[in-house]
PDB file of C-alpha atoms in Angstrom:
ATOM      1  CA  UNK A1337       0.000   0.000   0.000  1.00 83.00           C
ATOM      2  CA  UNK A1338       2.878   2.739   1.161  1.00 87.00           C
ATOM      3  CA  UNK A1339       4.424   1.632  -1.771  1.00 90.00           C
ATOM      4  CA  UNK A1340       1.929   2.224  -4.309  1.00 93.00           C
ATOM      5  CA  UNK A1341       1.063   5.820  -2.745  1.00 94.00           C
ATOM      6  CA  UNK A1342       4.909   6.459  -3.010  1.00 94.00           C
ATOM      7  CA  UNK A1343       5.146   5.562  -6.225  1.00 95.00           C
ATOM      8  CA  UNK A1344       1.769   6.484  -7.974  1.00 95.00           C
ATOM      9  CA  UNK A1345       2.472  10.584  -6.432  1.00 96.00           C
ATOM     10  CA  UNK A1346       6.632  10.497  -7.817  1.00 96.00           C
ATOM     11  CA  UNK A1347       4.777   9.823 -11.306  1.00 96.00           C
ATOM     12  CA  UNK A1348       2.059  12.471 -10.806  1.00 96.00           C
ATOM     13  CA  UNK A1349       5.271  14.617  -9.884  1.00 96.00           C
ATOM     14  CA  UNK A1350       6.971  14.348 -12.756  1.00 96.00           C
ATOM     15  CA  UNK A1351       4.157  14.199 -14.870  1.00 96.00           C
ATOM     16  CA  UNK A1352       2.744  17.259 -13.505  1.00 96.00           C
ATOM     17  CA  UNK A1353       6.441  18.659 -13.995  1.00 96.00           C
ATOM     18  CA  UNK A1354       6.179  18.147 -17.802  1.00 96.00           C
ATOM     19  CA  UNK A1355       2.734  19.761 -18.021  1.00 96.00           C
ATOM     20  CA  UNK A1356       3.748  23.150 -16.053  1.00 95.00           C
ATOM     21  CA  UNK A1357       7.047  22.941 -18.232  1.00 93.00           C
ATOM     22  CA  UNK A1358       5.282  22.734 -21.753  1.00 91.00           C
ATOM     23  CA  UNK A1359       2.230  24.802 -20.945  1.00 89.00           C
ATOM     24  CA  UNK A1360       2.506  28.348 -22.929  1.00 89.00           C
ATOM     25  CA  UNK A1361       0.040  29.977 -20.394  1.00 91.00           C
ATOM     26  CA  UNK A1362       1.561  30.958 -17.369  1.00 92.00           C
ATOM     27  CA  UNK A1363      -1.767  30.741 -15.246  1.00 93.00           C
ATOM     28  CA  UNK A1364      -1.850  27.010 -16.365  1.00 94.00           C
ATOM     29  CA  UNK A1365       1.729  26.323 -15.966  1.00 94.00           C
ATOM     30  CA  UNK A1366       1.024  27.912 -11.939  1.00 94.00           C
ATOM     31  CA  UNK A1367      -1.788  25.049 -11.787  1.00 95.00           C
ATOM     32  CA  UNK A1368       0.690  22.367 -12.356  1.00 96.00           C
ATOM     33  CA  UNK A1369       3.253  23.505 -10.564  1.00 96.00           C
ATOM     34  CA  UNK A1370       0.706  23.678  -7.415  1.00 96.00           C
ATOM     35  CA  UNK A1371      -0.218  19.480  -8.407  1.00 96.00           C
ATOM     36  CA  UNK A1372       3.772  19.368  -8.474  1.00 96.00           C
ATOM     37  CA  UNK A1373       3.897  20.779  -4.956  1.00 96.00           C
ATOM     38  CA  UNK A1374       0.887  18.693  -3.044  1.00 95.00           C
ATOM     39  CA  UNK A1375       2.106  15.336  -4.685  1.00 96.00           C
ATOM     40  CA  UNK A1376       5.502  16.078  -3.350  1.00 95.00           C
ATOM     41  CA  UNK A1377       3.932  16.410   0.202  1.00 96.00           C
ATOM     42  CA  UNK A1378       2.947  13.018  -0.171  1.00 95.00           C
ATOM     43  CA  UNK A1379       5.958  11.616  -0.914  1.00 95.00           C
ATOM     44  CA  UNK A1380       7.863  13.807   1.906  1.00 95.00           C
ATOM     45  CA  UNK A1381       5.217  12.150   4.038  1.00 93.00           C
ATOM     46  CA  UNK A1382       5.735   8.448   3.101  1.00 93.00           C
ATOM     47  CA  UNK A1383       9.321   9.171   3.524  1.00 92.00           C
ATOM     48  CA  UNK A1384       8.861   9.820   7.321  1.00 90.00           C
ATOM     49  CA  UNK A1385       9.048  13.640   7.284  1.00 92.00           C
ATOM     50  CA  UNK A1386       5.128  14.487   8.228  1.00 93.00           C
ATOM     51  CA  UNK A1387       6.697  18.036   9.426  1.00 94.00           C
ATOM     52  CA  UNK A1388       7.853  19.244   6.239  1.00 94.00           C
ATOM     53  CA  UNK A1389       5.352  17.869   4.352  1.00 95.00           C
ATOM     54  CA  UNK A1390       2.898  19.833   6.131  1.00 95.00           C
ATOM     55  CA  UNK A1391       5.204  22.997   5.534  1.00 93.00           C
ATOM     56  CA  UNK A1392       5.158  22.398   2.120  1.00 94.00           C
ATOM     57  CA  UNK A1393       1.416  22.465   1.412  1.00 94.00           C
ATOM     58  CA  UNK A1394       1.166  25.872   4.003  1.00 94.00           C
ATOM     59  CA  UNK A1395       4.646  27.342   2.896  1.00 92.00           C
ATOM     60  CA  UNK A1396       5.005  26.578  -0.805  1.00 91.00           C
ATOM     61  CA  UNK A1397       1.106  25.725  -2.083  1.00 90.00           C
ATOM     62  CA  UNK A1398      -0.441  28.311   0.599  1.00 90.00           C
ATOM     63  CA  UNK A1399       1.577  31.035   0.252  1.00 91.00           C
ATOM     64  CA  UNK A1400       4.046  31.213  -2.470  1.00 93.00           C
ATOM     65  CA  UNK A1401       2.017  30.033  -5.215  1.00 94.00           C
ATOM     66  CA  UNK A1402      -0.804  32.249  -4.213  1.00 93.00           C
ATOM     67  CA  UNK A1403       1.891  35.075  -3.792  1.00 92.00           C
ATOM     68  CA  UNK A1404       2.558  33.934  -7.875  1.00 94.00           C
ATOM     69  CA  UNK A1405      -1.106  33.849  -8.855  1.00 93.00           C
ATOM     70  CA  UNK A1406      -1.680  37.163  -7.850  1.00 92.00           C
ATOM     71  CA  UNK A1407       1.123  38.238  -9.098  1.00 92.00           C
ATOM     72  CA  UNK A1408      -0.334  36.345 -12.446  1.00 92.00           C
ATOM     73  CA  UNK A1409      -3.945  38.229 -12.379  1.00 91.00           C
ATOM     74  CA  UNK A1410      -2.817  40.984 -11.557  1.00 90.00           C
ATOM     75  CA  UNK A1411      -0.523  41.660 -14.442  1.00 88.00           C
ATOM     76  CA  UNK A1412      -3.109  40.189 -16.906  1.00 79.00           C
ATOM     77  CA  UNK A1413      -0.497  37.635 -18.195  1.00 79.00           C
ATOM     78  CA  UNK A1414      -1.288  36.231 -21.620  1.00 77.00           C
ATOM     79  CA  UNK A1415       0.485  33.209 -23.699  1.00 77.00           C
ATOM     80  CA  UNK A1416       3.575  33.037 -24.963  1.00 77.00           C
ATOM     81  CA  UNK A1417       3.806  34.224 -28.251  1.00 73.00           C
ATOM     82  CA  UNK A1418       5.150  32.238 -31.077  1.00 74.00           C
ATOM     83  CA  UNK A1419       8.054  33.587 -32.235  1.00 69.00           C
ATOM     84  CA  UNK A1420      10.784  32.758 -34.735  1.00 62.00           C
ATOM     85  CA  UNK A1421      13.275  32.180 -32.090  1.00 64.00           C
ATOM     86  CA  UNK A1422      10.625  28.984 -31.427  1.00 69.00           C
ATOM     87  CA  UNK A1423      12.130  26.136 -33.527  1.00 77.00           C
ATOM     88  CA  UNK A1424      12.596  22.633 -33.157  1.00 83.00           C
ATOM     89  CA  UNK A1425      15.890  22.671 -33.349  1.00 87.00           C
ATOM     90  CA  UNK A1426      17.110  25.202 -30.348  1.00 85.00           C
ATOM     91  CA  UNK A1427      14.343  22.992 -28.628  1.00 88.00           C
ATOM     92  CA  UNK A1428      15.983  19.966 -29.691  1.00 90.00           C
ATOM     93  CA  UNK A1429      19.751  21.495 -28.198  1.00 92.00           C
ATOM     94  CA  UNK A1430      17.845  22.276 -25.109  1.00 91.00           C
ATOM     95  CA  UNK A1431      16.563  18.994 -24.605  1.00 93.00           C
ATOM     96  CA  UNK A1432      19.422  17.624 -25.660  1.00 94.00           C
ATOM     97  CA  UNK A1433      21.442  19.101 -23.021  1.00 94.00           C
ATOM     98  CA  UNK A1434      19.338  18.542 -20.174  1.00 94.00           C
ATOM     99  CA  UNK A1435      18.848  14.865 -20.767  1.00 94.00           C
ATOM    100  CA  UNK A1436      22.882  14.515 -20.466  1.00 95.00           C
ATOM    101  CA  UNK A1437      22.413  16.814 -17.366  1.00 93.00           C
ATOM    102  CA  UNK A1438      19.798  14.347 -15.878  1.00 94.00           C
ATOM    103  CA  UNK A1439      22.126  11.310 -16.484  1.00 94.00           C
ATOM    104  CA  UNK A1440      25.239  12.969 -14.946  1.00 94.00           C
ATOM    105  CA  UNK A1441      23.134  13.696 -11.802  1.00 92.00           C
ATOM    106  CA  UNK A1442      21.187  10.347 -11.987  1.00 91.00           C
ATOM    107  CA  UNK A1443      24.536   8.659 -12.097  1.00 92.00           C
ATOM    108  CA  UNK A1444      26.054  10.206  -9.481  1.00 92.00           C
ATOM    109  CA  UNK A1445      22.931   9.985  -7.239  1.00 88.00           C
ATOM    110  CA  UNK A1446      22.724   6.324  -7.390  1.00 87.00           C
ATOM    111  CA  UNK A1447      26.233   5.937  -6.503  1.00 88.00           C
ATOM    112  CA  UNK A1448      25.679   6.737  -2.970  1.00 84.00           C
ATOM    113  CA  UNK A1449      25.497   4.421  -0.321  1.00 85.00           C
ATOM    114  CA  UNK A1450      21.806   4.310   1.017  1.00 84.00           C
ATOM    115  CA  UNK A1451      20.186   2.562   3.691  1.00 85.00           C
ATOM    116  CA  UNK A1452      16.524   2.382   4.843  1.00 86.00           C
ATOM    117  CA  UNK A1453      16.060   2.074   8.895  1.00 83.00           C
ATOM    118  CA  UNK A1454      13.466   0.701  10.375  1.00 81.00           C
ATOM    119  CA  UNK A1455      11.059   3.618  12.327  1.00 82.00           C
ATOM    120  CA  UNK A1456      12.267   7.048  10.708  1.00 86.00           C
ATOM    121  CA  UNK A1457       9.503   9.565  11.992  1.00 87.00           C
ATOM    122  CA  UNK A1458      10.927  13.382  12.026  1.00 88.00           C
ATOM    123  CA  UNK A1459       7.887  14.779  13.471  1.00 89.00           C
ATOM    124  CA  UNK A1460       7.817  18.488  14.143  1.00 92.00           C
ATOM    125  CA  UNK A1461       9.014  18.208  18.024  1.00 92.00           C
ATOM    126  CA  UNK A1462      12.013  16.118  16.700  1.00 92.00           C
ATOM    127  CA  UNK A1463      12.707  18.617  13.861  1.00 92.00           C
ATOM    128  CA  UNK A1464      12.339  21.229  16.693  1.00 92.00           C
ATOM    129  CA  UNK A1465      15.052  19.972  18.966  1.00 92.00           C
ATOM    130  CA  UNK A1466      17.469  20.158  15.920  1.00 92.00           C
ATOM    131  CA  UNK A1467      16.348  23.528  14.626  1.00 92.00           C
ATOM    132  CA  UNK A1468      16.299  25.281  17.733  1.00 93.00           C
ATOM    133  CA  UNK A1469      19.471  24.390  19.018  1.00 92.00           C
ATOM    134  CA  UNK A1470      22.769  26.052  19.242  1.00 93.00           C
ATOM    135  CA  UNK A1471      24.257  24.335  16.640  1.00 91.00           C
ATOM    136  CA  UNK A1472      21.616  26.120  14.315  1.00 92.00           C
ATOM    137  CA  UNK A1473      21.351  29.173  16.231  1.00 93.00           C
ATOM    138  CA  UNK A1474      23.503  31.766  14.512  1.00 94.00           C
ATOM    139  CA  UNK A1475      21.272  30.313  10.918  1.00 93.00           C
ATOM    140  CA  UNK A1476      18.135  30.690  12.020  1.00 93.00           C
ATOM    141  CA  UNK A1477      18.767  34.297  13.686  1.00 94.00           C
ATOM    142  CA  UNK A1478      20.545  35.015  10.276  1.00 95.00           C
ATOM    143  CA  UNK A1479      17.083  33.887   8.460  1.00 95.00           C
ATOM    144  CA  UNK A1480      15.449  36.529  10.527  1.00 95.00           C
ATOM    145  CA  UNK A1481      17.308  39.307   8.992  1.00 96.00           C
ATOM    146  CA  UNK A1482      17.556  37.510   5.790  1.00 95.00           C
ATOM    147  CA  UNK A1483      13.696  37.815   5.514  1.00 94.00           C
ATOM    148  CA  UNK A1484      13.313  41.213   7.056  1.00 96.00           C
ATOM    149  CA  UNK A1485      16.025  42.473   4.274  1.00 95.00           C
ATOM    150  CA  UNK A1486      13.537  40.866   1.662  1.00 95.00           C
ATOM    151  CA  UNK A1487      10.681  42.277   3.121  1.00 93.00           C
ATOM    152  CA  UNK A1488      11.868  45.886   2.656  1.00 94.00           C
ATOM    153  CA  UNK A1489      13.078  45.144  -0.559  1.00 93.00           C
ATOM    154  CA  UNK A1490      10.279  43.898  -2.463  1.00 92.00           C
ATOM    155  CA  UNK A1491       8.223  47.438  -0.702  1.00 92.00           C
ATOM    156  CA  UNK A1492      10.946  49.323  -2.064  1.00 92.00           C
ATOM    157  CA  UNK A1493      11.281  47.916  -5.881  1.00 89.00           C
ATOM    158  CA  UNK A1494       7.760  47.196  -5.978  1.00 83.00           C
ATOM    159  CA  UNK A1495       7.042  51.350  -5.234  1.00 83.00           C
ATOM    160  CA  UNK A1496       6.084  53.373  -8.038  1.00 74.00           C
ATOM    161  CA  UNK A1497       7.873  56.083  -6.945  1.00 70.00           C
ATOM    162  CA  UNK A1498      10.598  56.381  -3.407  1.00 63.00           C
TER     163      UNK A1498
ATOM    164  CA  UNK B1175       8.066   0.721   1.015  1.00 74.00           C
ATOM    165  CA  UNK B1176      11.336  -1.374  -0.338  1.00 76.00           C
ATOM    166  CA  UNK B1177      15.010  -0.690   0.415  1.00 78.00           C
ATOM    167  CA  UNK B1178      15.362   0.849  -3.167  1.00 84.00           C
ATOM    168  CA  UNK B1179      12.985   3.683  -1.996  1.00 88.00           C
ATOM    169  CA  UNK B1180      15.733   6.137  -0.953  1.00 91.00           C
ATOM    170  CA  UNK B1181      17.729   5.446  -4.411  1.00 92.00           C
ATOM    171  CA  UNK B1182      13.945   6.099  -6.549  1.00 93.00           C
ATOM    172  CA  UNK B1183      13.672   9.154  -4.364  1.00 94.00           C
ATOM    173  CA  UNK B1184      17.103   9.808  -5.659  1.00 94.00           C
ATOM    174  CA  UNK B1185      16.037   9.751  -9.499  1.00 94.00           C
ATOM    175  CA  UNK B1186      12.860  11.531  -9.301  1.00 95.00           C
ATOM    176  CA  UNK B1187      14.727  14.513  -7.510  1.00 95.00           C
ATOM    177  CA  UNK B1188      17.393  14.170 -10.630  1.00 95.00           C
ATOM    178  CA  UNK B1189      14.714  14.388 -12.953  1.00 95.00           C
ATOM    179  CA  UNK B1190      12.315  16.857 -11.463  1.00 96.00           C
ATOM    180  CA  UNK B1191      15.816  19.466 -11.495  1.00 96.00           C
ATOM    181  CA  UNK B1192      16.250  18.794 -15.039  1.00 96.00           C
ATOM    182  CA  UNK B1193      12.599  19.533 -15.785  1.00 96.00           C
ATOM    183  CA  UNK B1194      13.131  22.498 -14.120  1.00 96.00           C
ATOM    184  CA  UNK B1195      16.086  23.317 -15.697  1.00 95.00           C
ATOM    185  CA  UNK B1196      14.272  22.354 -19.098  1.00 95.00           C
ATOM    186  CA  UNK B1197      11.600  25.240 -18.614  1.00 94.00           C
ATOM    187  CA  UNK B1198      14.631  27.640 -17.839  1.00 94.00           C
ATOM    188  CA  UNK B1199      15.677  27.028 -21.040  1.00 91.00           C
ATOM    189  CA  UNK B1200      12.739  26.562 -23.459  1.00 90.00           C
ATOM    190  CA  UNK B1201      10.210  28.878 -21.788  1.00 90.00           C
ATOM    191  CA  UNK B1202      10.309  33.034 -22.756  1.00 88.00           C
ATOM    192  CA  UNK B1203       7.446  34.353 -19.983  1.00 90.00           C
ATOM    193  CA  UNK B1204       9.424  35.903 -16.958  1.00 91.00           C
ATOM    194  CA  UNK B1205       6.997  34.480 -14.106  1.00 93.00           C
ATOM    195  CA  UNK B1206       6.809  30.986 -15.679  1.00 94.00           C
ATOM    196  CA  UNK B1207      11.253  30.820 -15.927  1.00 94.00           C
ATOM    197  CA  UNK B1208      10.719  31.983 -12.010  1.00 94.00           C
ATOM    198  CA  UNK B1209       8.565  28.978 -11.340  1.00 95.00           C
ATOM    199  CA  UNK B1210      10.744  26.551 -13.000  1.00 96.00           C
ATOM    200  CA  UNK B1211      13.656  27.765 -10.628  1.00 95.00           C
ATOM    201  CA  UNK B1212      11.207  27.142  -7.634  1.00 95.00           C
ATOM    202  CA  UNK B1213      10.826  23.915  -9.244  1.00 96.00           C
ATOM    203  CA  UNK B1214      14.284  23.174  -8.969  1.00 96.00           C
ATOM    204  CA  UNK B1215      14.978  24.095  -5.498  1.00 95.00           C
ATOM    205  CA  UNK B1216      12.019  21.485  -4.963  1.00 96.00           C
ATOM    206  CA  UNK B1217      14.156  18.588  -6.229  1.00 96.00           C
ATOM    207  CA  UNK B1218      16.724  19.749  -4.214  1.00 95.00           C
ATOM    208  CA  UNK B1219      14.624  19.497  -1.081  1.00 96.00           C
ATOM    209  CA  UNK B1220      13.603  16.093  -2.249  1.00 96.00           C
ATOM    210  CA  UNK B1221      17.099  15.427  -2.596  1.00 95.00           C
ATOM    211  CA  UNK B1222      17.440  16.390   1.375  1.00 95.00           C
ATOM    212  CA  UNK B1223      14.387  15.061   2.326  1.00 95.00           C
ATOM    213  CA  UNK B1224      15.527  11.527   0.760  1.00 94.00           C
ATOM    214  CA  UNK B1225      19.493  11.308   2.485  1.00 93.00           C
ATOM    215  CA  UNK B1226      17.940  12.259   5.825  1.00 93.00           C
ATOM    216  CA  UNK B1227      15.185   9.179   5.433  1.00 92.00           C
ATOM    217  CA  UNK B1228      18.853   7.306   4.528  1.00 92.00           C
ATOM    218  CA  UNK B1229      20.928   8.062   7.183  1.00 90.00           C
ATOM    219  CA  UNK B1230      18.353   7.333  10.177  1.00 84.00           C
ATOM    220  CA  UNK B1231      17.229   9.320  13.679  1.00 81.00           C
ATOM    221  CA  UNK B1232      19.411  11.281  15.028  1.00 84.00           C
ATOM    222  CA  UNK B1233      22.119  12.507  12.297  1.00 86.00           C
ATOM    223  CA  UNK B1234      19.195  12.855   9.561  1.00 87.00           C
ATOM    224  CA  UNK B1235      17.122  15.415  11.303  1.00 92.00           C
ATOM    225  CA  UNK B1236      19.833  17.836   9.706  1.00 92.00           C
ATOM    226  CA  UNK B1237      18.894  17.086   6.199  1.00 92.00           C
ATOM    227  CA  UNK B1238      14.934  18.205   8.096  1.00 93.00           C
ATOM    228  CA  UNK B1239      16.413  21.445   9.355  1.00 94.00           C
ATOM    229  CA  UNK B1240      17.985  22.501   6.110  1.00 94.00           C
ATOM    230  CA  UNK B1241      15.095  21.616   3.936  1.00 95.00           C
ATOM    231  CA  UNK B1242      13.449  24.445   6.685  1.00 94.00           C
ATOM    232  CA  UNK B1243      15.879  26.361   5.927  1.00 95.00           C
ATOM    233  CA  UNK B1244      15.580  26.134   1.634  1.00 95.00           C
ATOM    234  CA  UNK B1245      12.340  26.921   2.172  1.00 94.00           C
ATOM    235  CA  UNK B1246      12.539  30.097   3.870  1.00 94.00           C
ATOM    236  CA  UNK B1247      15.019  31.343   1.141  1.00 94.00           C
ATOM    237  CA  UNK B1248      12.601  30.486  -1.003  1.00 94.00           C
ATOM    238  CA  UNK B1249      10.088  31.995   0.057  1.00 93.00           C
ATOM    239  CA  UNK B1250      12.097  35.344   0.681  1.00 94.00           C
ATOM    240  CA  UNK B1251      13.354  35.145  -3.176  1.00 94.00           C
ATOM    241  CA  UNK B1252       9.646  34.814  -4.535  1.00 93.00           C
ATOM    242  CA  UNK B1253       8.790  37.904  -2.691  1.00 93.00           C
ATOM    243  CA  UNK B1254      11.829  40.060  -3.739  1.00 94.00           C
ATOM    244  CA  UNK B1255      11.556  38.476  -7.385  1.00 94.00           C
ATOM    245  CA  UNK B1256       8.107  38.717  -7.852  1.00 93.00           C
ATOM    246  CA  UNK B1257       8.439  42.548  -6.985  1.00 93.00           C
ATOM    247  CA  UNK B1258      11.307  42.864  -9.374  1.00 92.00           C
ATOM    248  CA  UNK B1259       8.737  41.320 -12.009  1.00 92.00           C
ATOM    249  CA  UNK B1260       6.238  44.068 -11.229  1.00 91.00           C
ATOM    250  CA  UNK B1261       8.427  46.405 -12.013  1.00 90.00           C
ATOM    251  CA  UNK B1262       9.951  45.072 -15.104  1.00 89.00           C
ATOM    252  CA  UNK B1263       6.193  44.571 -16.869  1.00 90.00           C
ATOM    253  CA  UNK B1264       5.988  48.629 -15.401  1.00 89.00           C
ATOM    254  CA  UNK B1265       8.769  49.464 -17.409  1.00 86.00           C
ATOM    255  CA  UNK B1266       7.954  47.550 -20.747  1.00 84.00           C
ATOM    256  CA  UNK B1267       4.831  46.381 -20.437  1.00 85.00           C
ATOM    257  CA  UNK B1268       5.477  42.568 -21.235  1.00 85.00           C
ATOM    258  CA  UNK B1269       7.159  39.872 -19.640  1.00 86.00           C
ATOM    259  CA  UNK B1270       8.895  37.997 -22.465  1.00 86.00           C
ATOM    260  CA  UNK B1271      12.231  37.978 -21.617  1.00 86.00           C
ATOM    261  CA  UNK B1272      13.310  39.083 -24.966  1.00 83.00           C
ATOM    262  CA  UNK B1273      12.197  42.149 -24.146  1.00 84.00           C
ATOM    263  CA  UNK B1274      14.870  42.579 -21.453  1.00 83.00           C
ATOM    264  CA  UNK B1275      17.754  42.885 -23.614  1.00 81.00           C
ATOM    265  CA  UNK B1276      19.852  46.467 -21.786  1.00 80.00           C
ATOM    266  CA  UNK B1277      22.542  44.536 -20.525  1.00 77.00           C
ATOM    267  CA  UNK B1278      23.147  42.252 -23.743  1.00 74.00           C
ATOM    268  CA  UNK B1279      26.299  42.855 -25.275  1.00 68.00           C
TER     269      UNK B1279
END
């Protein structure tokens, strides 16, 4: 059963990839990528990590994609024209070049040593004890000001005039 | 869930990166190249997400607290890059990134 769930979402992942990548409309391209985001919960989930699967439905599906969508509406967005620049063959070379990309990083992946152990849960008290410890201290106070420095910059280049 | 789970964990974050990188390349409209680069740093949290279920309890909570971590950037980069998208579209009214050509040589 876990293994079906596991594997059924990694192929509406990817599949869902492919969509948002070939879509010309942005708006439907946003759709997809919000399918790509829930089924990766899911599989964060059956691989013991109910935390950050959680965070990525509120995080990335709750808040960043509807951070894009307005974004989307609100610049009335329309398809991608077709353009001469559009040919098979540049697609081709770009297809081309990923594909050795993917087996480079495919290859190398599979070369590491992985184990399964029995009982992995990292639920959020776990994940807790790790984050908020001094090891990770000086990071997460740095994330503070990291997002504070974003925060004033996205008022100030999204201003009309400062 | 088999032993091999980890490694298939493994591929699909390979893969879902060079999708990603695939829209990069083929796609022209500003906010739909931004997406693909979200997409990416999602195969890199699966990538995290997959060596912590590998290594076990206590040393693979790291791989937890950077994925945390990821995510925040992320989240801070979609808000100062969305913002940098409204003002490009102010400037030329269109998001095709063939349009944004001032610092081609």
């Amino acid at each position: 059963m876990d293994a079906i769930v596991f594997y059924g979402f990694s192929a509406l992942t990817l599949l869902a990839a492919l969509v948002m990548v070939t879509q010309r409309s942005p708006t439907y391209s946003a759709f997809a990528f919000i399918v790509v985001l829930c089924s990766l919960s899911v599989v964060y989930g059956m691989l013991g990590s109910p935390f950050i699967a959680v965070l990525q439905i509120v995080v990335y599906a709750g808040a960043i994609m509807v951070l894009f969508l307005f974004v989307i509406m609100l610049l009335n967005v329309r398809e991608e024209a077709r353009s001469a620049r559009d040919g098979w063959v540049l697609k081709g070379v770009a297809i081309a070049l990923v594909a050795a990309f993917a087996l480079q990083m495919a290859s190398v992946l599979m070369r590491a040593r992985t184990q399964f152990p029995r009982d992995f849960e990292a639920t959020a008290a776990r994940v807790a004890e790790v984050l908020f410890s001094l090891r990770f201290l000086y990071v997460f106070e740095a994330t503070s000001i990291l997002i504070l420095a974003a925060l004033v910059g996205a008022v100030v280049l999204a201003k009309k005039d400062l | 869930m088999t032993e091999a789970a980890v490694q298939h964990a493994l591929l699909l974050s390979a893969l879902l990166f060079a999708v990603g990188a695939l829209g990069v390349f083929i796609r022209r409209n500003l906010i739909t190249i931004f997406m693909c680069v979200e997409l990416m740093l999602n195969a890199v949290n699966l990538a995290f997400i997959a060596f912590s279920r590998s290594l076990g309890m206590p040393d693979g909570l790291d791989g937890q607290v950077l994925v945390f971590f990821v995510m925040t950037v992320a989240a801070a980069e979609a808000a100062v890059g969305l913002a940098i998208v409204i003002a490009l579209h102010r400037h030329k009214d269109t998001l095709d990134v063939d349009a944004f050509s001032l610092l081609k040589w």
